[in-house]
Amino acid sequence: MSQTLKAVRGTRDLLPPETDLWNRIEATARQVFARYNFGEIRTPIFEDTSLFARSVGEETDIVSKEMYSWEDRARAQSEKAQSLTLRPENTAGVVRAYIEHKLGERGQLQKLYYIGPQFRRERPQKGRYRQFWQIGAEVIGPPSSGSESPLRDAEVLEMLATLLDELGITGWTLELNSIGSAADRAHYNETLRAALAPLAPKMCTDCQRRAVTNPLRVLDCKVPEDQPVIATLPVIADSLSEDAKAHFAAVLAALDAAQVPYKLNHRLVRGLDYYTRTTFEFTHGGLGAQNALLGGGRYDGLSEALGGPKAPGIGFAMGLDRLVLTLQAAAQSSPLEKADAYIAPLGENLNAAALTLARELRRAGLRVELGDGSFRLKKSFEFAERAARRIVILGDDELESGNLTVKDFASGVQTKVPRKELVARLRS
Ligand code: ATP
Ligand code: MG
């Protein structure tokens, strides 16, 4: 016997009615983005591996162990094989596209959003998958477009608060930090390296490595035993330049004015190397261990690191899978939405006429389920009651007289309806 095939570990099928919720979330996000004057960008699902190595960073978990990469074999002898990677995140692709299409030369700020799957080889668990979906946005442009203004940071955060509110997600927390300029971060990394030297041997093996290669990452450690040590480490706020401090203060002042609540978190450094200055996460208690709904921050040097022009920017990515989990926990699972009508042809000779009727009704905008003339009337009624609010019976009599038999399941009332009144009746 052949083995049955299943979806690959860490991937899953999304089925109705759950996909209704996914579509609703995506539609709300698109509406909110439009109000803030964002446009959609769609970048390829795979990119050259070096794009992620140079943006996300070699030392990050994502690049060092979570990427799906492969050598794309050369087709001609003259061609070299190319290392390709399924995108683990979308900011790198957007910034690559920004550079490639010289979007900076368009003068205004580029405000771009995306919705799509991302891929990371992580240990699958609740809220953590190997193919997952992100909704994200980027605000990026040359400094002359105002892309560096703290108002941009505040506007993005205010938009996120609005989006979560409109999705009906209550009880979120915005956690906020500044990790300063690239120079501030380098300085802080050295401070941390020195502080960690005597402490690291007592920490987890990941931290022992990070203490040397990328000390900032130690702050991300989730191992409970390491937390008391981490609590004693110097905080980044003390390493910030005057510029970075002023920028952060202006972001906070704008959030206060707009009444967007937030919590400062000195430990929030985020998992990607390209962040500078403002970094943030929105968390939700209902998610358990995987409590981050979304994360983001500023990436003022990213474009240059990828060989592009100076183009400061700020963006975020939210986990669509986690938004769905949060909303499912809040609401009772909604039953499948019922169709407006189920058409039951009484005999296979009436199938063609039933299709014609269904076509008419569907073109009028009704949601219609089409039965089959081989079904007994009892079976048609059973199927219809599960799928639709009403059954429309189409027999030879009905076809001849032009009066259709319609039964409404909620009221139990059965009536004859002239064909030209049918659309109006089924809409009511
Ligand atoms: P986490 O700390 O949960 O691993 P992260 O810092 O790796 O998150 P980002 O790279 O900032 O996450 O991605 C932004 C958002 O994407 C996260 O806040 C989360 O909601 C979602 N996300 C990240 N990885 C996964 C995954 N493997 N499965 C489902 N959602 C994910
Ligand atoms: Mg992660």
GROMACS .gro file of C-alpha atoms and ligand atoms in nm:
model
  460
    1MET     CA    1   0.000   0.000   0.000
    2SER     CA    2   0.136   0.340  -0.087
    3GLN     CA    3   0.189   0.583   0.197
    4THR     CA    4  -0.064   0.866   0.214
    5LEU     CA    5   0.080   1.207   0.149
    6LYS     CA    6   0.042   1.485   0.400
    7ALA     CA    7   0.122   1.855   0.412
    8VAL     CA    8   0.488   1.900   0.505
    9ARG     CA    9   0.567   1.950   0.877
   10GLY     CA   10   0.522   2.315   0.973
   11THR     CA   11   0.292   2.387   0.677
   12ARG     CA   12  -0.085   2.355   0.675
   13ASP     CA   13  -0.396   2.386   0.467
   14LEU     CA   14  -0.634   2.671   0.539
   15LEU     CA   15  -0.991   2.563   0.482
   16PRO     CA   16  -1.331   2.730   0.481
   17PRO     CA   17  -1.484   2.864   0.699
   18GLU     CA   18  -1.150   2.966   0.855
   19THR     CA   19  -1.038   3.127   0.528
   20ASP     CA   20  -1.332   3.371   0.561
   21LEU     CA   21  -1.161   3.511   0.870
   22TRP     CA   22  -0.828   3.534   0.685
   23ASN     CA   23  -0.996   3.724   0.402
   24ARG     CA   24  -1.172   3.955   0.644
   25ILE     CA   25  -0.844   4.043   0.817
   26GLU     CA   26  -0.672   4.104   0.484
   27ALA     CA   27  -0.959   4.321   0.359
   28THR     CA   28  -0.955   4.531   0.678
   29ALA     CA   29  -0.578   4.575   0.650
   30ARG     CA   30  -0.608   4.686   0.286
   31GLN     CA   31  -0.875   4.940   0.380
   32VAL     CA   32  -0.674   5.084   0.665
   33PHE     CA   33  -0.355   5.101   0.454
   34ALA     CA   34  -0.548   5.283   0.181
   35ARG     CA   35  -0.663   5.546   0.429
   36TYR     CA   36  -0.301   5.613   0.520
   37ASN     CA   37  -0.220   5.635   0.148
   38PHE     CA   38  -0.016   5.316   0.116
   39GLY     CA   39   0.004   5.118  -0.210
   40GLU     CA   40   0.058   4.744  -0.247
   41ILE     CA   41   0.388   4.587  -0.350
   42ARG     CA   42   0.433   4.219  -0.443
   43THR     CA   43   0.787   4.091  -0.454
   44PRO     CA   44   0.904   3.740  -0.555
   45ILE     CA   45   0.880   3.457  -0.304
   46PHE     CA   46   1.246   3.367  -0.360
   47GLU     CA   47   1.547   3.590  -0.387
   48ASP     CA   48   1.922   3.567  -0.412
   49THR     CA   49   2.049   3.429  -0.079
   50SER     CA   50   2.295   3.715  -0.036
   51LEU     CA   51   2.006   3.963  -0.009
   52PHE     CA   52   1.907   3.814   0.327
   53ALA     CA   53   2.262   3.758   0.443
   54ARG     CA   54   2.338   4.126   0.384
   55SER     CA   55   2.017   4.271   0.530
   56VAL     CA   56   1.881   4.044   0.802
   57GLY     CA   57   2.239   3.961   0.903
   58GLU     CA   58   2.464   3.651   0.899
   59GLU     CA   59   2.461   3.616   1.277
   60THR     CA   60   2.083   3.619   1.322
   61ASP     CA   61   1.887   3.301   1.389
   62ILE     CA   62   1.699   3.353   1.064
   63VAL     CA   63   2.005   3.354   0.839
   64SER     CA   64   2.224   3.118   1.039
   65LYS     CA   65   1.972   2.836   1.075
   66GLU     CA   66   1.619   2.906   0.952
   67MET     CA   67   1.641   2.969   0.579
   68TYR     CA   68   1.531   2.738   0.299
   69SER     CA   69   1.813   2.780   0.051
   70TRP     CA   70   1.925   2.580  -0.250
   71GLU     CA   71   2.172   2.595  -0.531
   72ASP     CA   72   1.986   2.669  -0.851
   73ARG     CA   73   2.175   2.461  -1.102
   74ALA     CA   74   2.325   2.638  -1.399
   75ARG     CA   75   2.144   2.560  -1.726
   76ALA     CA   76   2.430   2.647  -1.953
   77GLN     CA   77   2.797   2.583  -1.892
   78SER     CA   78   2.863   2.953  -1.910
   79GLU     CA   79   2.616   3.021  -1.629
   80LYS     CA   80   2.712   2.992  -1.266
   81ALA     CA   81   2.484   2.816  -1.020
   82GLN     CA   82   2.306   3.067  -0.797
   83SER     CA   83   2.216   3.031  -0.432
   84LEU     CA   84   1.847   3.111  -0.387
   85THR     CA   85   1.634   3.137  -0.071
   86LEU     CA   86   1.263   3.130   0.003
   87ARG     CA   87   1.205   3.467   0.163
   88PRO     CA   88   1.205   3.449   0.546
   89GLU     CA   89   1.073   3.807   0.564
   90ASN     CA   90   0.974   4.077   0.318
   91THR     CA   91   1.154   4.399   0.411
   92ALA     CA   92   1.471   4.293   0.231
   93GLY     CA   93   1.275   4.225  -0.089
   94VAL     CA   94   1.095   4.559  -0.068
   95VAL     CA   95   1.418   4.753  -0.019
   96ARG     CA   96   1.581   4.560  -0.304
   97ALA     CA   97   1.287   4.657  -0.525
   98TYR     CA   98   1.310   5.019  -0.403
   99ILE     CA   99   1.674   5.029  -0.516
  100GLU     CA  100   1.621   4.832  -0.838
  101HIS     CA  101   1.335   5.053  -0.961
  102LYS     CA  102   1.491   5.376  -0.833
  103LEU     CA  103   1.176   5.452  -0.636
  104GLY     CA  104   1.372   5.714  -0.442
  105GLU     CA  105   1.387   5.926  -0.757
  106ARG     CA  106   1.011   5.963  -0.759
  107GLY     CA  107   1.051   6.240  -0.504
  108GLN     CA  108   0.786   6.152  -0.249
  109LEU     CA  109   0.797   5.911   0.038
  110GLN     CA  110   0.730   5.552  -0.071
  111LYS     CA  111   0.457   5.392   0.140
  112LEU     CA  112   0.427   5.025   0.048
  113TYR     CA  113   0.242   4.734   0.202
  114TYR     CA  114   0.253   4.361   0.131
  115ILE     CA  115   0.058   4.050   0.225
  116GLY     CA  116   0.212   3.711   0.164
  117PRO     CA  117   0.376   3.389   0.281
  118GLN     CA  118   0.721   3.375   0.443
  119PHE     CA  119   0.935   3.069   0.516
  120ARG     CA  120   1.153   2.980   0.814
  121ARG     CA  121   1.277   2.642   0.928
  122GLU     CA  122   1.171   2.671   1.292
  123ARG     CA  123   1.037   2.417   1.539
  124PRO     CA  124   0.664   2.410   1.460
  125GLN     CA  125   0.430   2.483   1.751
  126LYS     CA  126   0.122   2.690   1.822
  127GLY     CA  127   0.166   3.025   1.646
  128ARG     CA  128   0.492   2.917   1.485
  129TYR     CA  129   0.497   2.755   1.143
  130ARG     CA  130   0.749   2.698   0.864
  131GLN     CA  131   0.526   2.866   0.610
  132PHE     CA  132   0.346   3.156   0.771
  133TRP     CA  133   0.188   3.477   0.648
  134GLN     CA  134   0.282   3.833   0.713
  135ILE     CA  135   0.107   4.160   0.653
  136GLY     CA  136   0.364   4.436   0.656
  137ALA     CA  137   0.438   4.787   0.542
  138GLU     CA  138   0.738   5.008   0.479
  139VAL     CA  139   0.777   5.386   0.471
  140ILE     CA  140   1.099   5.467   0.291
  141GLY     CA  141   1.250   5.752   0.092
  142PRO     CA  142   1.543   5.988   0.054
  143PRO     CA  143   1.602   6.212   0.357
  144SER     CA  144   1.456   6.506   0.157
  145SER     CA  145   1.117   6.324   0.157
  146GLY     CA  146   1.097   6.347   0.536
  147SER     CA  147   1.163   5.976   0.580
  148GLU     CA  148   1.375   6.036   0.889
  149SER     CA  149   1.117   6.237   1.079
  150PRO     CA  150   0.999   6.096   1.414
  151LEU     CA  151   0.651   6.181   1.290
  152ARG     CA  152   0.683   5.887   1.045
  153ASP     CA  153   0.753   5.649   1.335
  154ALA     CA  154   0.459   5.782   1.532
  155GLU     CA  155   0.226   5.767   1.232
  156VAL     CA  156   0.314   5.402   1.163
  157LEU     CA  157   0.254   5.312   1.529
  158GLU     CA  158  -0.073   5.503   1.538
  159MET     CA  159  -0.183   5.324   1.217
  160LEU     CA  160  -0.108   4.987   1.380
  161ALA     CA  161  -0.310   5.077   1.688
  162THR     CA  162  -0.597   5.174   1.458
  163LEU     CA  163  -0.567   4.855   1.252
  164LEU     CA  164  -0.568   4.628   1.558
  165ASP     CA  165  -0.867   4.817   1.698
  166GLU     CA  166  -1.056   4.782   1.369
  167LEU     CA  167  -0.978   4.412   1.354
  168GLY     CA  168  -1.143   4.385   1.694
  169ILE     CA  169  -0.825   4.278   1.873
  170THR     CA  170  -0.847   4.404   2.228
  171GLY     CA  171  -0.588   4.381   2.501
  172TRP     CA  172  -0.275   4.441   2.290
  173THR     CA  173   0.036   4.604   2.434
  174LEU     CA  174   0.275   4.822   2.236
  175GLU     CA  175   0.632   4.774   2.360
  176LEU     CA  176   0.879   5.033   2.246
  177ASN     CA  177   1.253   5.094   2.261
  178SER     CA  178   1.526   5.285   2.083
  179ILE     CA  179   1.846   5.106   1.990
  180GLY     CA  180   2.006   5.424   1.853
  181SER     CA  181   2.210   5.480   1.541
  182ALA     CA  182   2.440   5.212   1.397
  183ALA     CA  183   2.726   5.382   1.585
  184ASP     CA  184   2.528   5.383   1.913
  185ARG     CA  185   2.458   5.016   1.866
  186ALA     CA  186   2.822   4.935   1.797
  187HIS     CA  187   2.916   5.124   2.112
  188TYR     CA  188   2.655   4.942   2.316
  189ASN     CA  189   2.765   4.608   2.171
  190GLU     CA  190   3.115   4.674   2.305
  191THR     CA  191   2.978   4.774   2.646
  192LEU     CA  192   2.776   4.452   2.650
  193ARG     CA  193   3.069   4.242   2.533
  194ALA     CA  194   3.276   4.368   2.828
  195ALA     CA  195   2.991   4.317   3.075
  196LEU     CA  196   2.925   3.967   2.942
  197ALA     CA  197   3.281   3.842   2.945
  198PRO     CA  198   3.272   3.724   3.309
  199LEU     CA  199   2.901   3.625   3.297
  200ALA     CA  200   2.866   3.434   2.971
  201PRO     CA  201   3.026   3.105   3.085
  202LYS     CA  202   2.730   3.058   3.323
  203MET     CA  203   2.473   3.121   3.047
  204CYS     CA  204   2.317   2.897   2.779
  205THR     CA  205   2.537   2.785   2.489
  206ASP     CA  206   2.361   3.021   2.247
  207CYS     CA  207   2.439   3.314   2.477
  208GLN     CA  208   2.800   3.204   2.513
  209ARG     CA  209   2.832   3.226   2.137
  210ARG     CA  210   2.633   3.550   2.110
  211ALA     CA  211   2.845   3.714   2.384
  212VAL     CA  212   3.131   3.698   2.136
  213THR     CA  213   2.970   3.728   1.793
  214ASN     CA  214   2.673   3.959   1.854
  215PRO     CA  215   2.623   4.052   2.223
  216LEU     CA  216   2.301   4.244   2.151
  217ARG     CA  217   2.131   3.914   2.070
  218VAL     CA  218   2.181   3.801   2.431
  219LEU     CA  219   1.894   4.034   2.524
  220ASP     CA  220   1.667   3.819   2.302
  221CYS     CA  221   1.743   3.501   2.499
  222LYS     CA  222   1.430   3.318   2.616
  223VAL     CA  223   1.603   3.069   2.852
  224PRO     CA  224   1.452   3.127   3.201
  225GLU     CA  225   1.779   3.060   3.390
  226ASP     CA  226   1.953   3.337   3.194
  227GLN     CA  227   1.699   3.608   3.277
  228PRO     CA  228   1.843   3.713   3.617
  229VAL     CA  229   2.184   3.762   3.451
  230ILE     CA  230   2.031   3.957   3.163
  231ALA     CA  231   1.852   4.183   3.413
  232THR     CA  232   2.189   4.303   3.547
  233LEU     CA  233   2.329   4.405   3.205
  234PRO     CA  234   2.370   4.774   3.114
  235VAL     CA  235   2.071   4.922   2.926
  236ILE     CA  236   2.095   5.068   2.578
  237ALA     CA  237   1.926   5.394   2.681
  238ASP     CA  238   2.255   5.493   2.846
  239SER     CA  239   2.446   5.444   2.519
  240LEU     CA  240   2.223   5.661   2.299
  241SER     CA  241   2.359   5.968   2.122
  242GLU     CA  242   2.184   6.303   2.172
  243ASP     CA  243   2.034   6.272   1.822
  244ALA     CA  244   1.884   5.932   1.890
  245LYS     CA  245   1.752   6.047   2.228
  246ALA     CA  246   1.584   6.352   2.073
  247HIS     CA  247   1.432   6.139   1.795
  248PHE     CA  248   1.289   5.891   2.045
  249ALA     CA  249   1.154   6.169   2.270
  250ALA     CA  250   0.974   6.320   1.970
  251VAL     CA  251   0.819   5.981   1.881
  252LEU     CA  252   0.692   5.941   2.238
  253ALA     CA  253   0.555   6.297   2.249
  254ALA     CA  254   0.358   6.239   1.927
  255LEU     CA  255   0.218   5.909   2.060
  256ASP     CA  256   0.118   6.079   2.385
  257ALA     CA  257  -0.060   6.352   2.190
  258ALA     CA  258  -0.245   6.096   1.977
  259GLN     CA  259  -0.327   5.894   2.290
  260VAL     CA  260  -0.165   5.573   2.170
  261PRO     CA  261  -0.068   5.380   2.483
  262TYR     CA  262   0.278   5.217   2.499
  263LYS     CA  263   0.522   5.056   2.739
  264LEU     CA  264   0.898   5.117   2.729
  265ASN     CA  265   1.103   4.798   2.713
  266HIS     CA  266   1.481   4.841   2.734
  267ARG     CA  267   1.538   4.480   2.637
  268LEU     CA  268   1.357   4.498   2.306
  269VAL     CA  269   1.627   4.470   2.039
  270ARG     CA  270   1.447   4.261   1.775
  271GLY     CA  271   1.590   3.968   1.585
  272LEU     CA  272   1.717   4.138   1.270
  273ASP     CA  273   2.043   4.324   1.228
  274TYR     CA  274   1.916   4.608   1.016
  275TYR     CA  275   1.721   4.793   1.283
  276THR     CA  276   1.822   5.139   1.409
  277ARG     CA  277   1.657   5.382   1.652
  278THR     CA  278   1.288   5.301   1.711
  279THR     CA  279   1.206   4.931   1.756
  280PHE     CA  280   0.871   4.796   1.864
  281GLU     CA  281   0.648   4.496   1.914
  282PHE     CA  282   0.277   4.458   1.971
  283THR     CA  283   0.213   4.165   2.199
  284HIS     CA  284  -0.103   3.985   2.308
  285GLY     CA  285  -0.141   3.782   2.626
  286GLY     CA  286  -0.380   3.532   2.465
  287LEU     CA  287  -0.106   3.390   2.243
  288GLY     CA  288   0.097   3.218   2.515
  289ALA     CA  289   0.468   3.172   2.446
  290GLN     CA  290   0.449   3.308   2.090
  291ASN     CA  291   0.302   3.636   2.213
  292ALA     CA  292   0.431   3.878   1.947
  293LEU     CA  293   0.157   3.985   1.706
  294LEU     CA  294   0.395   4.201   1.513
  295GLY     CA  295   0.736   4.358   1.520
  296GLY     CA  296   0.914   4.636   1.343
  297GLY     CA  297   1.139   4.933   1.356
  298ARG     CA  298   1.355   5.181   1.172
  299TYR     CA  299   1.626   5.071   0.929
  300ASP     CA  300   1.806   5.389   0.832
  301GLY     CA  301   2.116   5.223   0.682
  302LEU     CA  302   1.957   4.923   0.510
  303SER     CA  303   1.938   5.063   0.157
  304GLU     CA  304   2.304   5.160   0.166
  305ALA     CA  305   2.401   4.818   0.304
  306LEU     CA  306   2.237   4.670  -0.007
  307GLY     CA  307   2.425   4.904  -0.240
  308GLY     CA  308   2.145   5.160  -0.276
  309PRO     CA  309   2.118   5.531  -0.206
  310LYS     CA  310   2.061   5.675   0.141
  311ALA     CA  311   1.699   5.590   0.216
  312PRO     CA  312   1.595   5.591   0.580
  313GLY     CA  313   1.281   5.395   0.651
  314ILE     CA  314   1.055   5.234   0.906
  315GLY     CA  315   0.833   4.930   0.878
  316PHE     CA  316   0.671   4.636   1.048
  317ALA     CA  317   0.551   4.282   0.985
  318MET     CA  318   0.256   4.123   1.155
  319GLY     CA  319   0.195   3.754   1.181
  320LEU     CA  320  -0.135   3.686   1.006
  321ASP     CA  321  -0.148   3.335   1.157
  322ARG     CA  322  -0.127   3.489   1.505
  323LEU     CA  323  -0.393   3.751   1.429
  324VAL     CA  324  -0.623   3.466   1.326
  325LEU     CA  325  -0.545   3.272   1.647
  326THR     CA  326  -0.619   3.580   1.858
  327LEU     CA  327  -0.950   3.647   1.686
  328GLN     CA  328  -1.054   3.281   1.695
  329ALA     CA  329  -0.992   3.272   2.069
  330ALA     CA  330  -1.209   3.581   2.112
  331ALA     CA  331  -1.506   3.471   1.900
  332GLN     CA  332  -1.696   3.144   1.886
  333SER     CA  333  -1.613   2.974   1.561
  334SER     CA  334  -1.855   3.111   1.306
  335PRO     CA  335  -2.055   2.849   1.118
  336LEU     CA  336  -2.020   2.831   0.745
  337GLU     CA  337  -2.219   3.116   0.592
  338LYS     CA  338  -2.527   2.980   0.415
  339ALA     CA  339  -2.605   3.032   0.050
  340ASP     CA  340  -2.914   3.233  -0.051
  341ALA     CA  341  -3.064   2.941  -0.239
  342TYR     CA  342  -3.023   2.575  -0.322
  343ILE     CA  343  -3.164   2.478  -0.661
  344ALA     CA  344  -3.303   2.126  -0.673
  345PRO     CA  345  -3.381   1.994  -1.024
  346LEU     CA  346  -3.636   1.712  -1.009
  347GLY     CA  347  -3.478   1.472  -1.256
  348GLU     CA  348  -3.164   1.468  -1.462
  349ASN     CA  349  -3.349   1.601  -1.768
  350LEU     CA  350  -3.383   1.927  -1.572
  351ASN     CA  351  -3.013   1.970  -1.492
  352ALA     CA  352  -2.950   2.198  -1.789
  353ALA     CA  353  -3.249   2.418  -1.699
  354ALA     CA  354  -3.124   2.427  -1.338
  355LEU     CA  355  -2.783   2.545  -1.450
  356THR     CA  356  -2.949   2.819  -1.654
  357LEU     CA  357  -3.152   2.929  -1.353
  358ALA     CA  358  -2.843   2.922  -1.130
  359ARG     CA  359  -2.656   3.134  -1.385
  360GLU     CA  360  -2.936   3.390  -1.383
  361LEU     CA  361  -2.945   3.411  -1.003
  362ARG     CA  362  -2.567   3.422  -0.962
  363ARG     CA  363  -2.540   3.699  -1.221
  364ALA     CA  364  -2.790   3.891  -1.010
  365GLY     CA  365  -2.541   3.862  -0.723
  366LEU     CA  366  -2.702   3.580  -0.524
  367ARG     CA  367  -2.502   3.304  -0.364
  368VAL     CA  368  -2.636   2.981  -0.508
  369GLU     CA  369  -2.573   2.611  -0.453
  370LEU     CA  370  -2.673   2.383  -0.739
  371GLY     CA  371  -2.808   2.035  -0.666
  372ASP     CA  372  -2.836   1.745  -0.906
  373GLY     CA  373  -3.135   1.586  -1.078
  374SER     CA  374  -3.025   1.235  -0.975
  375PHE     CA  375  -3.102   1.317  -0.610
  376ARG     CA  376  -3.427   1.206  -0.448
  377LEU     CA  377  -3.633   1.501  -0.317
  378LYS     CA  378  -3.559   1.395   0.043
  379LYS     CA  379  -3.186   1.402  -0.018
  380SER     CA  380  -3.214   1.740  -0.192
  381PHE     CA  381  -3.394   1.881   0.113
  382GLU     CA  382  -3.126   1.744   0.347
  383PHE     CA  383  -2.842   1.891   0.142
  384ALA     CA  384  -3.028   2.219   0.093
  385GLU     CA  385  -3.102   2.272   0.459
  386ARG     CA  386  -2.733   2.240   0.544
  387ALA     CA  387  -2.610   2.464   0.263
  388ALA     CA  388  -2.871   2.735   0.210
  389ARG     CA  389  -3.145   2.947   0.360
  390ARG     CA  390  -3.399   2.840   0.096
  391ILE     CA  391  -3.462   2.563  -0.152
  392VAL     CA  392  -3.590   2.633  -0.504
  393ILE     CA  393  -3.755   2.330  -0.662
  394LEU     CA  394  -3.740   2.300  -1.037
  395GLY     CA  395  -3.966   2.031  -1.185
  396ASP     CA  396  -4.138   1.997  -1.522
  397ASP     CA  397  -4.447   2.176  -1.382
  398GLU     CA  398  -4.240   2.464  -1.257
  399LEU     CA  399  -4.057   2.496  -1.588
  400GLU     CA  400  -4.384   2.504  -1.781
  401SER     CA  401  -4.581   2.736  -1.556
  402GLY     CA  402  -4.285   2.963  -1.477
  403ASN     CA  403  -4.378   2.944  -1.108
  404LEU     CA  404  -4.108   2.799  -0.886
  405THR     CA  405  -4.161   2.630  -0.552
  406VAL     CA  406  -3.957   2.804  -0.282
  407LYS     CA  407  -3.929   2.685   0.075
  408ASP     CA  408  -3.782   2.909   0.342
  409PHE     CA  409  -3.612   2.696   0.608
  410ALA     CA  410  -3.625   2.952   0.888
  411SER     CA  411  -4.004   3.007   0.866
  412GLY     CA  412  -4.093   2.667   0.719
  413VAL     CA  413  -4.318   2.843   0.466
  414GLN     CA  414  -4.341   2.702   0.113
  415THR     CA  415  -4.478   2.919  -0.170
  416LYS     CA  416  -4.497   2.946  -0.547
  417VAL     CA  417  -4.292   3.234  -0.684
  418PRO     CA  418  -4.309   3.363  -1.043
  419ARG     CA  419  -3.966   3.343  -1.206
  420LYS     CA  420  -3.941   3.718  -1.261
  421GLU     CA  421  -3.994   3.780  -0.887
  422LEU     CA  422  -3.750   3.512  -0.779
  423VAL     CA  423  -3.439   3.730  -0.744
  424ALA     CA  424  -3.620   3.982  -0.524
  425ARG     CA  425  -3.769   3.707  -0.310
  426LEU     CA  426  -3.438   3.531  -0.256
  427ARG     CA  427  -3.270   3.859  -0.165
  428SER     CA  428  -3.523   3.934   0.110
  429ATP     P1  429   0.927   3.561   1.737
  429ATP     O1  430   0.994   3.630   1.850
  429ATP     O2  431   0.788   3.524   1.766
  429ATP     O3  432   1.009   3.450   1.678
  429ATP     P2  433   1.036   3.727   1.533
  429ATP     O4  434   1.107   3.834   1.605
  429ATP     O5  435   1.113   3.615   1.473
  429ATP     O6  436   0.917   3.670   1.621
  429ATP     P3  437   0.971   3.891   1.305
  429ATP     O7  438   1.078   3.839   1.220
  429ATP     O8  439   0.982   4.028   1.356
  429ATP     O9  440   0.942   3.790   1.423
  429ATP    O10  441   0.832   3.875   1.230
  429ATP     C1  442   0.719   3.956   1.261
  429ATP     C2  443   0.600   3.874   1.304
  429ATP    O11  444   0.581   3.763   1.221
  429ATP     C3  445   0.612   3.815   1.443
  429ATP    O12  446   0.577   3.910   1.539
  429ATP     C4  447   0.511   3.703   1.436
  429ATP    O13  448   0.378   3.750   1.458
  429ATP     C5  449   0.523   3.657   1.294
  429ATP     N1  450   0.607   3.536   1.285
  429ATP     C6  451   0.743   3.528   1.287
  429ATP     N2  452   0.784   3.402   1.273
  429ATP     C7  453   0.672   3.325   1.262
  429ATP     C8  454   0.647   3.185   1.245
  429ATP     N3  455   0.744   3.097   1.232
  429ATP     N4  456   0.518   3.144   1.240
  429ATP     C9  457   0.415   3.231   1.251
  429ATP     N5  458   0.432   3.363   1.266
  429ATP    C10  459   0.558   3.411   1.271
  430MG      MG  460   1.165   3.425   1.536
   0.00000   0.00000   0.00000
